[in-house]
Amino acid sequence: MISVLAPPGLDVWAAVVLIVASFFTSALTVSAGIGGGVVLLGLMGYLVPVAAIIPVHGVVQLGSNVGRAAMLRDHVAWACLAAFFIGAVPGAWAGSSVVGALSDSALKAALGGFILVITWMRLPRLAAIRLPGFAVTGAITTFLTMIFGATGPFNAVVLSKTFPDRLRFQATTAAVMSLQHLVKTSAFALAGFAFGPWLPLIAAMILTGLAGTWVGSHILRKTPESRFRLVFRILLTLLALDLIRRGVAGMAHG
């Protein structure tokens, strides 16, 4: 029975690991603010065929983020979401046209450096960027996610500087990431990726991800604001350093 969850090219034990990991990474994202998507992407890099990693990861993250946005829907900044979508569409189109043409390693290192700078520098709140700023963010991060998959930290940094309230921040981040993964998944489908064989595994990972989202949302509401922000910044820093490490290592071996 479990074997039906494993598409061709993936061992049954690997499918089970991914299904369990989806629960814990979703809980991590909701309770700590960031990190689950990148952790899951890294794990998939060891288990999933290269050509399937980013499109499959995108659909799983779409399900997880839709669940998170639905649970926190009263706190979503809908106007910002609409502006983000306006930028995301051309960003996905541009990204799909250059997938594989740019250096993955250089982009990882650059993104890691940016995250470190914007996380620890004293910056004013970015509410002043208004709707055009969200459209630009949508274009840039959707372009990047087409190439190497995980731009959650980038979006989270921008939104964390815009929304001081953690529930509004989490809700809007979830809605933004849902929209971004939807646009990305559509672009991969139009480009010809065959999602069919992966659908049973994707469905199972989305279900465990929703369970993790529910658990994580309860942890979030009980976490003191100061502790949440500290954990959030520490996780961002660790993710950024790992992005830089992998980028530099890739360029060294390139």
Tab-separated table of C-alpha atoms in Angstrom:
chain	number	residue	atom	x	y	z
A	1	MET	CA	0.000	0.000	0.000
A	2	ILE	CA	2.777	2.393	0.941
A	3	SER	CA	4.552	1.562	-2.304
A	4	VAL	CA	1.945	3.524	-4.302
A	5	LEU	CA	3.280	6.689	-2.679
A	6	ALA	CA	6.720	6.234	-4.239
A	7	PRO	CA	6.965	7.415	-7.872
A	8	PRO	CA	9.469	5.817	-10.262
A	9	GLY	CA	13.031	6.665	-9.238
A	10	LEU	CA	12.226	7.061	-5.530
A	11	ASP	CA	12.594	4.318	-2.889
A	12	VAL	CA	9.623	3.597	-0.600
A	13	TRP	CA	11.672	4.412	2.508
A	14	ALA	CA	12.597	7.786	0.997
A	15	ALA	CA	8.912	8.544	0.381
A	16	VAL	CA	8.132	7.741	4.036
A	17	VAL	CA	10.960	10.009	5.211
A	18	LEU	CA	9.634	12.879	3.089
A	19	ILE	CA	6.072	12.429	4.350
A	20	VAL	CA	7.221	12.549	7.991
A	21	ALA	CA	9.597	15.449	7.281
A	22	SER	CA	6.738	17.473	5.791
A	23	PHE	CA	4.997	17.435	9.188
A	24	PHE	CA	8.024	18.665	11.137
A	25	THR	CA	9.162	21.268	8.607
A	26	SER	CA	5.661	22.769	8.421
A	27	ALA	CA	5.505	22.975	12.216
A	28	LEU	CA	8.947	24.616	12.209
A	29	THR	CA	7.886	27.248	9.687
A	30	VAL	CA	4.791	28.277	11.620
A	31	SER	CA	6.243	28.163	15.137
A	32	ALA	CA	9.657	29.722	14.413
A	33	GLY	CA	8.760	31.960	11.477
A	34	ILE	CA	11.006	30.527	8.791
A	35	GLY	CA	13.131	27.571	7.824
A	36	GLY	CA	10.824	24.656	7.108
A	37	GLY	CA	10.747	25.073	3.341
A	38	VAL	CA	14.514	25.358	3.080
A	39	VAL	CA	15.064	22.353	5.368
A	40	LEU	CA	12.656	20.272	3.287
A	41	LEU	CA	14.330	21.411	0.066
A	42	GLY	CA	17.718	20.389	1.431
A	43	LEU	CA	16.407	16.942	2.413
A	44	MET	CA	14.817	16.465	-1.003
A	45	GLY	CA	18.189	17.228	-2.531
A	46	TYR	CA	19.458	13.956	-1.060
A	47	LEU	CA	16.421	11.805	-1.905
A	48	VAL	CA	14.611	13.114	-4.991
A	49	PRO	CA	15.822	13.068	-8.628
A	50	VAL	CA	17.274	16.465	-9.498
A	51	ALA	CA	14.747	17.333	-12.216
A	52	ALA	CA	11.822	16.816	-9.817
A	53	ILE	CA	13.112	18.626	-6.715
A	54	ILE	CA	11.951	22.201	-7.356
A	55	PRO	CA	8.556	21.498	-9.004
A	56	VAL	CA	7.554	18.846	-6.423
A	57	HIS	CA	8.800	21.018	-3.543
A	58	GLY	CA	6.748	23.892	-4.936
A	59	VAL	CA	3.470	21.942	-4.903
A	60	VAL	CA	4.071	20.591	-1.383
A	61	GLN	CA	4.887	24.072	-0.103
A	62	LEU	CA	1.796	25.408	-1.865
A	63	GLY	CA	-0.388	23.033	0.159
A	64	SER	CA	1.379	23.811	3.416
A	65	ASN	CA	1.224	27.580	2.958
A	66	VAL	CA	-2.430	27.571	1.856
A	67	GLY	CA	-3.280	25.756	5.082
A	68	ARG	CA	-1.279	28.235	7.144
A	69	ALA	CA	-2.852	31.224	5.365
A	70	ALA	CA	-6.346	29.784	5.860
A	71	MET	CA	-5.786	29.329	9.604
A	72	LEU	CA	-4.533	32.918	9.928
A	73	ARG	CA	-6.714	34.462	7.173
A	74	ASP	CA	-8.077	37.251	9.391
A	75	HIS	CA	-4.566	38.708	9.629
A	76	VAL	CA	-3.626	38.700	5.898
A	77	ALA	CA	-2.775	42.053	4.269
A	78	TRP	CA	-4.759	41.420	1.083
A	79	ALA	CA	-3.742	44.571	-0.800
A	80	CYS	CA	-0.067	43.633	-0.398
A	81	LEU	CA	-0.861	40.138	-1.681
A	82	ALA	CA	-2.506	41.552	-4.826
A	83	ALA	CA	0.498	43.772	-5.516
A	84	PHE	CA	2.829	40.809	-5.014
A	85	PHE	CA	0.868	38.807	-7.606
A	86	ILE	CA	1.238	41.581	-10.182
A	87	GLY	CA	5.017	41.219	-9.925
A	88	ALA	CA	5.077	37.425	-9.529
A	89	VAL	CA	3.642	36.645	-12.979
A	90	PRO	CA	6.391	38.314	-15.053
A	91	GLY	CA	8.960	37.083	-12.518
A	92	ALA	CA	7.901	33.465	-13.119
A	93	TRP	CA	7.959	33.956	-16.881
A	94	ALA	CA	11.475	35.413	-16.789
A	95	GLY	CA	12.713	32.736	-14.392
A	96	SER	CA	11.340	29.854	-16.457
A	97	SER	CA	13.202	31.163	-19.502
A	98	VAL	CA	16.606	31.082	-17.780
A	99	VAL	CA	16.325	27.985	-15.545
A	100	GLY	CA	19.678	26.247	-15.671
A	101	ALA	CA	21.404	29.112	-17.490
A	102	LEU	CA	22.584	30.967	-14.372
A	103	SER	CA	25.039	29.837	-11.711
A	104	ASP	CA	23.084	28.259	-8.864
A	105	SER	CA	26.110	28.610	-6.578
A	106	ALA	CA	26.561	32.338	-7.174
A	107	LEU	CA	22.866	33.013	-6.559
A	108	LYS	CA	22.914	31.034	-3.295
A	109	ALA	CA	25.929	32.962	-2.012
A	110	ALA	CA	24.452	36.335	-3.014
A	111	LEU	CA	21.075	35.596	-1.431
A	112	GLY	CA	22.761	34.416	1.773
A	113	GLY	CA	24.780	37.618	1.981
A	114	PHE	CA	21.711	39.773	1.413
A	115	ILE	CA	19.766	37.961	4.132
A	116	LEU	CA	22.605	38.445	6.628
A	117	VAL	CA	22.836	42.178	5.902
A	118	ILE	CA	19.120	42.951	6.004
A	119	THR	CA	18.537	40.755	9.084
A	120	TRP	CA	21.142	42.417	11.304
A	121	MET	CA	21.324	45.994	9.979
A	122	ARG	CA	19.137	48.554	11.695
A	123	LEU	CA	16.616	49.353	8.993
A	124	PRO	CA	13.433	51.439	9.085
A	125	ARG	CA	10.162	49.617	8.706
A	126	LEU	CA	9.471	49.014	5.052
A	127	ALA	CA	5.802	50.000	5.124
A	128	ALA	CA	6.892	52.998	3.044
A	129	ILE	CA	7.561	50.740	0.056
A	130	ARG	CA	3.801	50.480	-0.281
A	131	LEU	CA	2.207	48.457	-3.051
A	132	PRO	CA	4.807	49.095	-5.803
A	133	GLY	CA	7.464	47.732	-3.453
A	134	PHE	CA	5.519	44.517	-2.992
A	135	ALA	CA	5.137	44.171	-6.754
A	136	VAL	CA	8.913	44.510	-7.183
A	137	THR	CA	9.499	41.976	-4.388
A	138	GLY	CA	7.082	39.574	-6.089
A	139	ALA	CA	8.925	39.850	-9.393
A	140	ILE	CA	12.402	39.370	-7.903
A	141	THR	CA	11.674	36.515	-5.521
A	142	THR	CA	9.478	34.607	-7.984
A	143	PHE	CA	12.241	34.890	-10.585
A	144	LEU	CA	14.736	33.499	-8.065
A	145	THR	CA	12.481	30.693	-6.819
A	146	MET	CA	12.138	29.370	-10.375
A	147	ILE	CA	15.894	28.843	-10.384
A	148	PHE	CA	16.777	27.370	-7.006
A	149	GLY	CA	13.518	26.864	-5.173
A	150	ALA	CA	13.599	28.485	-1.743
A	151	THR	CA	13.147	32.243	-1.434
A	152	GLY	CA	11.080	32.073	1.743
A	153	PRO	CA	13.850	33.770	3.762
A	154	PHE	CA	13.957	36.681	1.294
A	155	ASN	CA	10.199	37.247	1.457
A	156	ALA	CA	10.214	36.781	5.217
A	157	VAL	CA	12.904	39.407	5.752
A	158	VAL	CA	11.011	42.021	3.716
A	159	LEU	CA	7.683	41.248	5.381
A	160	SER	CA	9.180	41.115	8.888
A	161	LYS	CA	10.354	44.712	8.409
A	162	THR	CA	6.902	45.712	7.176
A	163	PHE	CA	4.599	44.057	9.727
A	164	PRO	CA	5.576	44.343	13.404
A	165	ASP	CA	2.692	42.100	14.517
A	166	ARG	CA	3.798	38.460	14.261
A	167	LEU	CA	0.358	37.087	13.376
A	168	ARG	CA	-0.066	39.609	10.539
A	169	PHE	CA	3.501	38.855	9.458
A	170	GLN	CA	2.946	35.087	9.497
A	171	ALA	CA	-0.431	35.277	7.766
A	172	THR	CA	0.751	37.577	4.992
A	173	THR	CA	3.957	35.579	4.503
A	174	ALA	CA	1.902	32.385	4.143
A	175	ALA	CA	-0.427	34.041	1.630
A	176	VAL	CA	2.483	35.474	-0.358
A	177	MET	CA	4.280	32.117	-0.449
A	178	SER	CA	1.051	30.334	-1.467
A	179	LEU	CA	0.668	32.700	-4.379
A	180	GLN	CA	4.308	32.378	-5.365
A	181	HIS	CA	4.276	28.569	-5.306
A	182	LEU	CA	1.030	28.545	-7.322
A	183	VAL	CA	2.573	30.719	-10.017
A	184	LYS	CA	5.770	28.627	-9.985
A	185	THR	CA	3.880	25.318	-10.208
A	186	SER	CA	1.824	26.630	-13.123
A	187	ALA	CA	4.999	27.690	-14.919
A	188	PHE	CA	6.585	24.243	-14.496
A	189	ALA	CA	3.379	22.555	-15.695
A	190	LEU	CA	3.319	24.754	-18.786
A	191	ALA	CA	6.987	23.907	-19.342
A	192	GLY	CA	6.059	20.209	-19.487
A	193	PHE	CA	6.948	18.732	-16.090
A	194	ALA	CA	4.935	15.533	-15.502
A	195	PHE	CA	3.374	15.903	-12.045
A	196	GLY	CA	1.157	12.798	-12.428
A	197	PRO	CA	3.476	10.105	-10.995
A	198	TRP	CA	4.266	12.342	-8.025
A	199	LEU	CA	0.683	13.187	-7.040
A	200	PRO	CA	0.185	10.414	-4.390
A	201	LEU	CA	3.402	11.424	-2.607
A	202	ILE	CA	2.570	15.125	-2.929
A	203	ALA	CA	-0.915	14.551	-1.480
A	204	ALA	CA	0.484	12.630	1.497
A	205	MET	CA	3.112	15.312	2.155
A	206	ILE	CA	0.478	18.067	1.988
A	207	LEU	CA	-1.712	16.233	4.517
A	208	THR	CA	1.123	15.764	7.023
A	209	GLY	CA	2.191	19.341	6.319
A	210	LEU	CA	-1.271	20.622	7.246
A	211	ALA	CA	-1.091	18.637	10.487
A	212	GLY	CA	2.286	20.224	11.212
A	213	THR	CA	0.854	23.646	10.406
A	214	TRP	CA	-1.941	23.149	12.960
A	215	VAL	CA	0.543	22.093	15.667
A	216	GLY	CA	2.914	24.937	14.814
A	217	SER	CA	0.176	27.589	14.862
A	218	HIS	CA	-0.659	26.687	18.456
A	219	ILE	CA	3.011	26.952	19.419
A	220	LEU	CA	3.187	30.353	17.692
A	221	ARG	CA	0.313	31.818	19.697
A	222	LYS	CA	1.937	30.733	22.978
A	223	THR	CA	5.430	32.024	22.158
A	224	PRO	CA	6.404	35.412	23.686
A	225	GLU	CA	7.003	38.100	21.033
A	226	SER	CA	10.629	38.758	22.046
A	227	ARG	CA	11.529	35.072	21.959
A	228	PHE	CA	9.822	34.639	18.592
A	229	ARG	CA	11.843	37.492	17.059
A	230	LEU	CA	15.132	36.182	18.487
A	231	VAL	CA	14.536	32.635	17.221
A	232	PHE	CA	13.470	34.046	13.870
A	233	ARG	CA	16.682	36.079	13.442
A	234	ILE	CA	18.903	33.204	14.574
A	235	LEU	CA	17.277	30.818	12.100
A	236	LEU	CA	17.617	33.339	9.287
A	237	THR	CA	21.301	33.762	10.106
A	238	LEU	CA	21.931	30.010	10.086
A	239	LEU	CA	20.091	29.634	6.795
A	240	ALA	CA	22.020	32.526	5.262
A	241	LEU	CA	25.378	31.115	6.376
A	242	ASP	CA	24.469	27.725	4.930
A	243	LEU	CA	23.443	29.332	1.638
A	244	ILE	CA	26.800	31.125	1.485
A	245	ARG	CA	28.680	27.924	2.389
A	246	ARG	CA	26.948	25.923	-0.322
A	247	GLY	CA	27.344	28.710	-2.858
A	248	VAL	CA	31.058	29.135	-2.217
A	249	ALA	CA	31.605	25.356	-2.220
A	250	GLY	CA	29.776	25.056	-5.506
A	251	MET	CA	31.811	27.830	-7.117
A	252	ALA	CA	35.044	26.255	-5.815
A	253	HIS	CA	34.189	22.961	-7.469
A	254	GLY	CA	32.759	24.562	-10.568
